[in-house]
Short mmCIF file of C-alpha atoms in Angstrom, two decimals:
data_model
loop_
_atom_site.label_atom_id
_atom_site.label_comp_id
_atom_site.label_asym_id
_atom_site.label_seq_id
_atom_site.Cartn_x
_atom_site.Cartn_y
_atom_site.Cartn_z
CA MET A 1120 -7.85 120.85 41.49
CA LEU A 1121 -4.92 122.97 40.14
CA LYS A 1122 -2.57 120.44 38.51
CA ASN A 1123 -3.71 121.13 34.89
CA LEU A 1124 -4.86 124.76 35.34
CA LYS A 1125 -3.04 127.67 33.50
CA TYR A 1126 -1.30 130.00 36.05
CA ILE A 1127 0.61 133.41 36.67
CA SER A 1128 2.84 133.64 39.73
CA VAL A 1129 4.21 136.62 41.59
CA VAL A 1130 6.96 136.70 43.91
CA LEU A 1131 6.50 139.27 46.85
CA GLU A 1132 9.77 139.29 49.01
CA ARG A 1133 9.64 141.63 52.20
CA GLY A 1134 10.96 141.49 55.82
CA ARG A 1135 12.36 138.01 57.11
CA CYS A 1136 10.66 134.83 57.62
CA SER A 1137 9.55 134.76 61.13
CA TRP A 1138 10.86 131.21 61.85
CA GLY A 1139 13.99 131.39 59.50
CA ARG A 1140 15.66 128.13 60.83
CA CYS A 1141 14.77 125.62 58.41
CA TYR A 1142 17.84 123.48 57.26
CA PHE A 1143 17.28 123.71 53.60
CA CYS A 1144 16.01 127.41 53.42
CA GLY A 1145 17.82 130.67 53.59
CA TRP A 1146 15.06 133.13 53.94
CA GLY A 1147 15.71 133.47 57.66
CA ASN A 1148 19.26 134.74 56.94
CA ARG A 1149 18.02 137.13 54.49
CA TYR A 1150 16.01 140.46 55.20
CA VAL A 1151 14.43 142.10 52.38
CA ASN A 1152 13.85 145.79 52.66
CA SER A 1153 11.00 146.70 50.30
CA SER A 1154 8.24 148.82 50.67
CA ILE A 1155 4.37 148.11 50.27
CA THR A 1156 4.22 150.51 47.50
CA SER A 1157 6.97 148.74 45.67
CA LEU A 1158 5.11 145.24 46.38
CA THR A 1159 1.72 146.94 45.15
CA ASN A 1160 3.24 148.12 41.94
CA LYS A 1161 4.85 144.73 41.20
CA PHE A 1162 1.78 142.83 41.86
CA LYS A 1163 -0.24 145.15 39.61
CA HIS A 1164 2.08 144.83 36.82
CA VAL A 1165 1.96 141.03 37.01
CA ILE A 1166 -1.80 140.52 37.10
CA SER A 1167 -2.05 143.12 34.31
CA LYS A 1168 -0.44 140.42 32.21
CA ARG A 1169 -3.34 137.99 32.71
CA LYS A 1170 -4.86 136.31 29.58
CA ASP A 1171 -6.89 133.35 30.25
CA GLU A 1172 -5.03 132.10 33.39
CA GLU A 1173 -7.24 130.82 36.04
CA VAL A 1174 -4.75 130.65 38.99
CA LEU A 1175 -2.63 133.25 40.36
CA LYS A 1176 0.05 131.92 42.56
CA ILE A 1177 1.49 134.14 45.23
CA PHE A 1178 5.03 133.09 46.57
CA CYS A 1179 6.80 134.76 49.38
CA SER A 1180 9.73 135.11 51.69
CA GLY A 1181 8.14 133.75 54.65
CA SER A 1182 4.41 133.73 55.45
CA PHE A 1183 1.83 135.64 53.52
CA LEU A 1184 -0.47 135.55 56.59
CA ASP A 1185 2.37 136.86 58.90
CA GLU A 1186 1.32 140.54 59.76
CA ARG A 1187 5.09 141.32 60.43
CA GLN A 1188 6.04 140.60 56.85
CA PHE A 1189 2.53 141.62 55.03
CA PRO A 1190 0.22 143.65 56.63
CA ARG A 1191 -3.58 142.40 56.71
CA ASP A 1192 -4.76 145.39 54.40
CA PHE A 1193 -2.08 144.51 51.91
CA VAL A 1194 -3.10 140.64 51.95
CA TYR A 1195 -7.07 141.94 51.60
CA TRP A 1196 -6.08 144.10 48.69
CA CYS A 1197 -3.99 141.49 46.82
CA LEU A 1198 -6.97 139.09 46.98
CA ALA A 1199 -9.54 141.75 46.23
CA GLN A 1200 -7.25 142.73 42.98
CA ALA A 1201 -6.92 139.01 42.03
CA GLU A 1202 -10.65 138.66 42.14
CA LYS A 1203 -11.31 141.84 40.06
CA ALA A 1204 -8.92 140.66 37.41
CA GLY A 1205 -10.96 137.38 36.80
CA PHE A 1206 -8.77 134.72 38.47
CA LYS A 1207 -10.97 131.86 39.90
CA HIS A 1208 -8.22 130.67 42.34
CA VAL A 1209 -5.54 132.34 44.33
CA VAL A 1210 -2.66 130.36 45.91
CA ILE A 1211 -0.95 131.86 49.05
CA GLU A 1212 1.73 130.55 51.37
CA SER A 1213 1.84 130.44 55.14
CA ARG A 1214 3.13 128.38 58.12
CA PRO A 1215 0.43 126.92 60.53
CA GLU A 1216 1.02 129.35 63.43
CA PHE A 1217 -0.14 132.49 61.25
CA ILE A 1218 -3.44 130.31 60.23
CA ARG A 1219 -5.67 131.67 62.70
CA GLU A 1220 -9.72 132.10 62.69
CA GLU A 1221 -9.65 135.98 62.91
CA VAL A 1222 -7.33 136.23 60.17
CA LEU A 1223 -9.12 133.72 57.92
CA GLN A 1224 -12.45 135.28 58.86
CA GLU A 1225 -11.58 138.52 57.07
CA LEU A 1226 -10.90 136.59 53.90
CA THR A 1227 -14.15 134.87 53.37
CA VAL A 1228 -15.85 137.83 51.93
CA PHE A 1229 -14.07 136.90 48.64
CA ASN A 1230 -15.75 134.53 46.01
CA ILE A 1231 -12.34 133.51 44.50
CA LYS A 1232 -11.26 130.22 45.62
CA ILE A 1233 -8.35 130.58 48.36
CA HIS A 1234 -5.77 127.91 48.51
CA VAL A 1235 -3.38 128.21 51.55
CA ALA A 1236 -0.13 126.26 50.64
CA ILE A 1237 1.50 124.75 54.02
CA GLY A 1238 5.05 123.55 53.82
CA LEU A 1239 4.73 120.35 55.72
CA GLU A 1240 7.64 118.89 53.97
CA ILE A 1241 7.45 115.62 55.94
CA ALA A 1242 4.91 113.87 58.18
CA ASP A 1243 7.14 112.63 60.72
CA ASP A 1244 7.89 114.78 63.86
CA HIS A 1245 11.61 113.44 64.22
CA VAL A 1246 12.55 114.29 60.58
CA LEU A 1247 10.59 117.44 60.59
CA ASN A 1248 12.37 118.95 63.59
CA GLU A 1249 15.61 117.02 64.12
CA TYR A 1250 16.68 117.14 60.62
CA TYR A 1251 14.46 119.95 58.74
CA ARG A 1252 14.34 121.92 61.85
CA LYS A 1253 10.96 123.27 60.81
CA GLY A 1254 9.79 124.39 64.39
CA MET A 1255 6.50 122.34 63.95
CA LYS A 1256 4.86 119.28 64.44
CA PHE A 1257 2.40 117.27 62.45
CA ILE A 1258 -0.46 118.02 64.87
CA ASP A 1259 0.16 121.88 64.01
CA TYR A 1260 -0.43 120.95 60.38
CA LEU A 1261 -3.48 118.87 61.37
CA ARG A 1262 -4.95 121.91 63.20
CA ALA A 1263 -4.45 124.51 60.30
CA VAL A 1264 -6.04 122.13 57.79
CA LYS A 1265 -9.09 121.65 59.94
CA LEU A 1266 -9.44 125.33 60.40
CA LEU A 1267 -9.12 126.22 56.66
CA HIS A 1268 -11.72 123.52 55.71
CA ASP A 1269 -14.10 124.58 58.47
CA LYS A 1270 -13.73 128.19 57.11
CA GLY A 1271 -14.25 127.08 53.24
CA PHE A 1272 -10.24 127.46 52.22
CA TYR A 1273 -8.63 124.74 50.32
CA VAL A 1274 -5.27 123.10 51.58
CA ARG A 1275 -2.33 122.84 49.47
CA THR A 1276 0.39 120.58 50.83
CA TYR A 1277 4.02 121.04 50.09
CA VAL A 1278 5.97 117.73 50.38
CA LEU A 1279 9.79 118.03 50.29
CA VAL A 1280 12.04 115.32 48.80
CA ASN A 1281 15.94 115.11 49.74
CA GLY A 1282 15.97 118.02 52.21
CA HIS A 1283 18.76 116.75 54.50
CA PRO A 1284 21.99 114.41 54.06
CA ILE A 1285 20.51 111.72 56.26
CA LEU A 1286 17.85 111.17 53.54
CA TYR A 1287 20.07 111.58 50.61
CA ASN A 1288 22.41 108.73 52.08
CA ASN A 1289 19.39 106.57 53.10
CA PRO A 1290 17.25 106.26 49.79
CA THR A 1291 14.96 103.29 51.05
CA TYR A 1292 14.26 104.94 54.06
CA HIS A 1293 13.67 108.29 52.41
CA LYS A 1294 11.34 106.85 49.80
CA THR A 1295 9.30 105.16 52.75
CA LEU A 1296 8.97 108.46 54.42
CA ILE A 1297 7.57 110.14 51.25
CA ARG A 1298 5.19 107.40 50.62
CA GLU A 1299 3.76 107.53 54.24
CA THR A 1300 3.62 111.42 54.06
CA LEU A 1301 1.61 111.12 51.03
CA ASP A 1302 -0.50 108.41 52.26
CA LYS A 1303 -1.24 110.69 55.45
CA VAL A 1304 -2.00 113.98 53.80
CA ASN A 1305 -3.81 112.72 50.65
CA ASP A 1306 -7.35 112.99 52.08
CA LEU A 1307 -6.44 116.18 53.98
CA SER A 1308 -5.38 118.10 51.09
CA ASP A 1309 -6.96 119.49 48.13
CA SER A 1310 -3.62 119.71 46.22
CA ILE A 1311 -0.19 118.44 46.88
CA VAL A 1312 3.06 119.45 45.44
CA VAL A 1313 6.00 117.05 45.73
CA ILE A 1314 9.12 119.30 45.62
CA ASN A 1315 12.81 118.28 44.76
CA ALA A 1316 14.95 119.96 47.33
CA TYR A 1317 17.20 122.83 46.01
CA PRO A 1318 19.05 124.66 48.68
CA HIS A 1319 19.29 128.51 49.07
CA SER A 1320 22.69 129.43 48.88
CA SER A 1321 22.67 130.71 52.53
CA SER A 1322 21.01 127.47 53.85
CA LEU A 1323 22.89 124.93 55.78
CA LEU A 1324 22.09 122.35 53.23
CA PHE A 1325 24.11 124.39 50.69
CA LYS A 1326 27.03 124.11 52.99
CA ASP A 1327 26.49 120.40 52.97
CA TRP A 1328 26.73 120.39 49.28
CA LEU A 1329 30.12 122.37 49.45
CA ILE A 1330 31.69 119.55 51.13
CA MET A 1331 29.99 116.83 49.07
CA ARG A 1332 27.91 115.54 52.10
CA TRP A 1333 24.73 116.05 49.96
CA ARG A 1334 23.63 116.71 46.48
CA PRO A 1335 20.67 117.50 44.77
CA LEU A 1336 18.91 114.55 43.02
CA SER A 1337 18.79 114.31 39.35
CA TYR A 1338 15.71 113.78 37.45
CA GLU A 1339 16.07 110.11 37.31
CA GLU A 1340 16.79 109.67 41.12
CA PHE A 1341 13.89 112.02 41.87
CA ILE A 1342 11.49 109.89 39.85
CA ASN A 1343 12.53 106.92 41.45
CA ILE A 1344 11.22 108.16 44.68
CA VAL A 1345 8.06 109.82 43.59
CA GLY A 1346 7.43 108.23 40.16
CA GLU A 1347 4.38 106.35 41.12
CA TYR A 1348 2.48 109.51 41.80
CA VAL A 1349 3.11 111.25 38.49
CA ASN A 1350 -0.33 110.34 36.96
CA ASP A 1351 -2.23 111.41 40.38
CA SER A 1352 -4.74 113.89 39.62
CA LYS A 1353 -4.03 115.72 42.83
CA ILE A 1354 -0.21 115.50 43.12
CA GLU A 1355 1.83 117.92 41.24
CA ILE A 1356 5.58 116.67 40.75
CA ASP A 1357 7.99 119.55 41.07
CA PHE A 1358 11.56 118.49 39.95
CA ASN A 1359 13.05 121.96 39.56
CA ASN A 1360 10.65 124.58 41.28
CA PHE A 1361 12.83 127.76 40.57
CA ASN A 1362 15.35 126.90 37.86
CA PHE A 1363 17.84 126.29 40.48
CA ILE A 1364 21.69 126.89 39.57
CA PRO A 1365 24.42 127.03 42.30
CA ARG A 1366 24.39 130.57 43.41
CA PHE A 1367 27.38 131.15 46.04
CA PRO A 1368 26.70 133.79 48.69
CA ARG A 1369 29.08 136.86 48.32
CA GLU A 1370 30.73 135.90 51.81
CA LEU A 1371 31.91 132.51 50.31
CA ARG A 1372 33.38 133.86 47.17
CA ILE A 1373 37.01 133.93 46.92
CA LYS A 1374 39.33 134.13 43.98
CA ILE A 1375 40.51 130.75 43.25
CA GLU A 1376 44.29 130.93 42.59
CA GLY A 1377 46.99 128.43 42.01
CA VAL A 1378 47.64 125.22 39.83
CA GLY A 1379 47.51 121.55 41.31
CA CYS A 1380 45.20 118.79 41.35
CA ASP A 1381 43.62 120.43 44.52
CA ILE A 1382 42.72 123.56 42.28
CA VAL A 1383 41.21 121.26 39.50
CA LYS A 1384 39.05 119.73 41.95
CA HIS A 1385 38.27 122.64 43.94
CA PRO A 1386 34.77 122.13 45.74
CA TYR A 1387 33.41 125.00 44.20
CA PHE A 1388 34.30 123.69 40.62
CA GLU A 1389 33.03 120.24 41.69
CA ILE A 1390 29.53 121.58 42.73
CA TRP A 1391 29.29 123.21 39.34
CA GLN A 1392 30.25 120.23 37.25
CA ASP A 1393 27.85 117.93 39.38
CA TYR A 1394 25.20 120.24 38.41
CA ILE A 1395 26.14 120.62 34.73
CA GLN A 1396 26.54 117.10 34.32
CA ARG A 1397 23.17 115.84 35.88
CA PHE A 1398 20.91 119.06 35.47
CA TYR A 1399 21.93 120.59 32.19
CA LYS A 1400 20.75 119.92 28.65
CA VAL A 1401 22.15 121.38 25.40
CA PRO A 1402 18.90 123.06 24.06
CA PRO A 1403 17.28 121.07 21.39
CA ASP A 1404 17.91 123.72 18.67
CA LYS A 1405 21.63 123.55 19.21
CA GLU A 1406 22.65 120.77 17.27
CA TYR A 1407 26.53 121.44 17.20
CA VAL A 1408 28.71 122.25 20.29
CA LEU A 1409 31.77 124.30 19.81
CA PHE A 1410 34.48 123.72 22.55
CA LEU A 1411 36.37 126.68 23.47
CA PRO A 1412 39.43 127.32 25.45
CA CYS A 1413 39.47 129.78 28.64
CA THR A 1414 41.21 133.24 28.57
CA TYR A 1415 43.03 135.18 31.07
CA VAL A 1416 40.56 137.97 30.75
CA LYS A 1417 37.40 137.05 32.53
CA PRO A 1418 34.52 136.83 31.84
CA TYR A 1419 35.71 135.11 28.71
CA ARG A 1420 33.48 137.12 26.36
CA ARG A 1421 35.39 140.31 27.13
CA SER A 1422 38.66 138.88 26.08
CA ILE A 1423 40.16 139.41 22.41
CA THR A 1424 40.23 135.93 21.57
CA HIS A 1425 36.59 135.37 22.30
CA ARG A 1426 35.60 138.75 20.64
CA LYS A 1427 37.02 137.43 17.51
CA ILE A 1428 35.57 134.02 17.65
CA LEU A 1429 32.41 135.36 18.35
CA SER A 1430 32.63 137.88 15.43
CA VAL A 1431 33.13 134.74 12.99
CA ILE A 1432 30.15 133.03 14.53
CA PHE A 1433 27.92 135.78 14.03
CA ARG A 1434 29.49 136.60 10.41
CA THR A 1435 28.64 133.06 9.39
CA GLY A 1436 25.17 133.15 10.71
CA VAL A 1437 25.31 129.90 12.56
CA TYR A 1438 24.96 131.21 16.12
CA LYS A 1439 21.47 129.88 16.51
CA LYS A 1440 22.49 126.25 15.88
CA ILE A 1441 25.90 126.30 18.14
CA GLN A 1442 26.33 125.76 21.52
CA LEU A 1443 29.49 127.26 22.81
CA VAL A 1444 31.20 125.46 25.79
CA VAL A 1445 34.07 126.59 27.45
CA VAL A 1446 36.51 123.81 28.73
CA SER A 1447 39.09 124.97 31.01
CA THR A 1448 40.33 124.67 34.88
CA PRO A 1449 36.81 124.67 36.30
CA GLY A 1450 35.59 122.05 34.07
CA VAL A 1451 32.90 122.29 31.16
CA ILE A 1452 31.08 125.55 31.36
CA PRO A 1453 28.25 126.11 28.82
CA TYR A 1454 28.61 129.63 27.87
CA GLU A 1455 25.06 130.94 29.45
CA TYR A 1456 27.11 130.38 32.77
CA HIS A 1457 30.35 131.77 31.76
CA ASP A 1458 29.90 135.00 33.55
CA MET A 1459 28.96 133.26 36.87
CA TYR A 1460 31.01 132.71 39.88
CA PRO A 1461 33.33 131.03 40.09
CA PHE A 1462 34.03 131.08 36.31
CA GLU A 1463 34.82 134.72 36.45
CA SER A 1464 37.05 134.40 39.64
CA TYR A 1465 40.06 132.04 39.10
CA ASP A 1466 43.38 132.09 37.81
CA TRP A 1467 45.73 129.39 36.74
CA PRO A 1468 49.22 130.46 36.35
CA GLU A 1469 50.70 128.31 33.55
CA TRP A 1470 54.28 129.02 34.47
CA LEU A 1471 53.67 126.97 37.55
CA GLU A 1472 52.49 123.83 35.70
CA THR A 1473 54.47 120.53 36.04
CA PRO A 1474 54.06 117.28 34.11
CA GLU A 1475 52.30 115.76 37.23
CA ILE A 1476 49.95 118.61 37.63
CA MET A 1477 49.09 118.32 33.95
CA LYS A 1478 48.53 114.74 33.91
CA CYS A 1479 45.92 115.13 36.81
CA TYR A 1480 44.33 118.02 34.61
CA ILE A 1481 44.00 115.94 31.43
CA GLU A 1482 42.60 113.10 33.45
CA VAL A 1483 40.05 115.19 35.27
CA THR A 1484 38.96 117.19 32.25
CA LYS A 1485 38.74 114.18 30.18
CA ASN A 1486 36.16 112.61 32.60
CA ARG A 1487 34.26 115.80 32.83
CA VAL A 1488 33.99 116.11 29.21
CA LYS A 1489 32.92 112.70 28.91
CA ARG A 1490 30.15 113.12 31.31
CA PHE A 1491 29.07 116.27 29.73
CA ILE A 1492 28.80 114.63 26.26
CA GLU A 1493 26.91 111.49 27.66
CA ASN A 1494 24.32 113.36 29.83
CA CYS A 1495 23.94 116.82 28.22
CA CYS A 1496 24.28 116.22 24.47
CA ARG A 1497 21.66 113.85 23.46
CA ASN A 1498 20.73 115.85 20.06
CA VAL A 1499 24.20 117.26 19.15
CA LYS A 1500 25.36 116.04 15.68
CA LEU A 1501 28.83 117.36 15.58
CA PHE A 1502 31.37 118.40 18.13
CA ILE A 1503 34.02 120.88 17.14
CA ALA A 1504 37.14 122.01 18.97
CA TYR A 1505 38.99 125.13 18.52
CA PHE A 1506 42.27 124.96 20.11
CA HIS A 1507 45.97 125.17 19.39
CA LYS A 1508 47.35 121.71 18.52
CA ASN A 1509 49.33 121.35 21.65
CA SER A 1510 46.80 122.17 24.11
CA GLU A 1511 46.54 119.81 27.14
CA THR A 1512 42.71 120.63 27.09
CA LEU A 1513 42.54 119.52 23.53
CA GLN A 1514 44.33 116.42 24.53
CA ALA A 1515 41.69 116.01 27.20
CA ILE A 1516 38.76 116.61 24.70
CA ARG A 1517 40.38 113.94 22.18
CA GLU A 1518 40.70 111.23 24.69
CA ALA A 1519 37.08 111.81 25.83
CA VAL A 1520 35.69 111.43 22.28
CA GLU A 1521 37.76 108.50 21.55
CA GLU A 1522 36.75 106.51 24.62
CA LEU A 1523 33.04 107.40 23.82
CA GLY A 1524 33.57 105.95 20.23
CA LEU A 1525 32.53 109.41 18.70
CA LYS A 1526 35.52 110.26 16.51
CA ASP A 1527 33.33 110.48 13.49
CA LYS A 1528 31.45 113.40 15.17
CA PHE A 1529 34.42 115.19 16.19
CA ILE A 1530 36.51 118.04 14.08
CA GLU A 1531 39.37 119.91 15.25
CA VAL A 1532 39.31 123.35 13.63
CA ILE A 1533 43.00 123.97 13.31
CA ASP A 1534 45.00 121.36 11.29
CA ASP A 1535 48.55 120.37 11.27
CA GLU A 1536 49.32 122.48 8.23
CA THR A 1537 47.55 125.63 9.40
CA PHE A 1538 49.33 125.22 12.74
CA LYS A 1539 52.46 125.17 11.37
CA GLU A 1540 51.90 128.32 9.18
CA ILE A 1541 50.67 130.29 12.13
CA VAL A 1542 53.94 129.08 14.05
CA ARG A 1543 56.11 130.23 11.44
CA ASP A 1544 54.28 133.52 11.45
CA LEU A 1545 54.41 134.13 14.96
CA GLY A 1546 57.79 132.63 15.71
CA THR A 1547 58.64 130.10 18.41
CA GLY A 1548 60.40 132.40 20.96
CA LYS A 1549 57.49 132.55 23.04
CA LYS A 1550 54.46 130.38 24.47
CA LEU A 1551 52.01 131.09 21.91
CA GLY A 1552 48.88 130.09 23.44
CA SER A 1553 45.91 132.35 22.69
CA SER A 1554 47.95 134.19 20.01
CA ILE A 1555 47.48 131.17 17.72
CA LEU A 1556 43.75 131.33 18.12
CA ARG A 1557 43.59 134.96 17.28
CA HIS A 1558 45.43 134.69 14.20
CA ASP A 1559 43.95 135.41 10.92
CA LYS A 1560 44.56 132.11 9.38
CA ALA A 1561 42.99 130.22 12.46
CA LEU A 1562 39.83 132.35 12.34
CA LYS A 1563 39.74 131.91 8.72
CA LYS A 1564 39.95 128.11 9.14
CA LEU A 1565 37.10 128.28 11.73
CA GLU A 1566 34.89 130.07 9.31
CA GLU A 1567 35.51 127.53 6.93
CA VAL A 1568 34.55 124.87 9.30
CA LEU A 1569 31.41 126.55 10.52
CA ILE A 1570 30.26 127.36 6.87
CA LYS A 1571 30.98 123.53 5.39
CA CYS A 1572 29.72 121.90 8.69
CA VAL A 1573 26.97 123.96 10.24
CA SER A 1574 25.85 126.56 7.63
CA SER A 1575 25.12 124.11 4.88
CA SER A 1576 23.25 121.60 7.07
#
């Protein structure tokens, strides 16, 4: 019923989820202190932007029918406003225990079609409580469904894929559970959403990711489980339901300092690399990738080196065609993530490096670059590297490109002759590092490459 209709959504966060113990969810660990006035203003602002959308989806930090979170008069007001604005359907969310006859009776006065979404997740009581910790049984869902239909409401069922390590590590069992669940709820639901699990940062599932006991499914892995339902008119397939990225809670944020393989392979770096390699795609209008080094100053954009590089890129007018990617200790970092934790909170003291450590660094970085190119760069025409010639990171990128057979699609900005000239200018009495990249001759070479390879294309 809702699958192909245009919609607007609003997220109303208030209080705390009354259950708050679901394995994959963090709302129970978070209290949102927002006033009804602020929610009212937000709601008005969202619905004022309606054009021809037929559906308003109201998402919340718990249950919209839970009076401890959302007073009944506020719920009534929201539905009245949605009807007045011209929406034909409104979707609200609730746990089964708040779907009560007296609550629903008050809402039967509206002509708008009200869909109540229930997070069933899985139609198996053992998984539901032993793994997902939902605090409900399938019979609770059935009771709520019957009451909703008896009162003239519509039922929207959420089914969760991959919400626990047990399921991630048993794909056949997992797929069977999902199929059995959809078979059970199909006739009971007016619409169904099958959701790929992405954990809140304060959830137990996120902590499983930190120790690599679990990881989110890639699109291919997800479709392998639910692909047979993609064309079902009732079932919506939701791969990335809130544009998930790894957001670490403040209590887990530390500055990552030191050198060594354990630092290069730090779990926080590994989580981000896993996410980038399997979920990130270079935007289709970015046909060129410019690999850049990290800097001591973080976020990188604030450093003198990156400010000078960005100045060249903007001056040549090629910014819209180029995807900037930093390659460093944390791995491969698309520029839109460069100011996120932990990319702005690490330090690698170069003076502590040893040949063994750098061998490990080059090998790990090479493999990360390879996976990034293979998985994230399908429309990229050319890879450009702006590093000084003796950079271990550049060596790793070179090896990645060579092993992928892409040498004809790879350019090093600073050639041997330019490098020698800059070294002569700067002298050799110190570790040159980023000084080379800030040199006028290096920046001039970058400008020439960008004009020749990007601007003229």
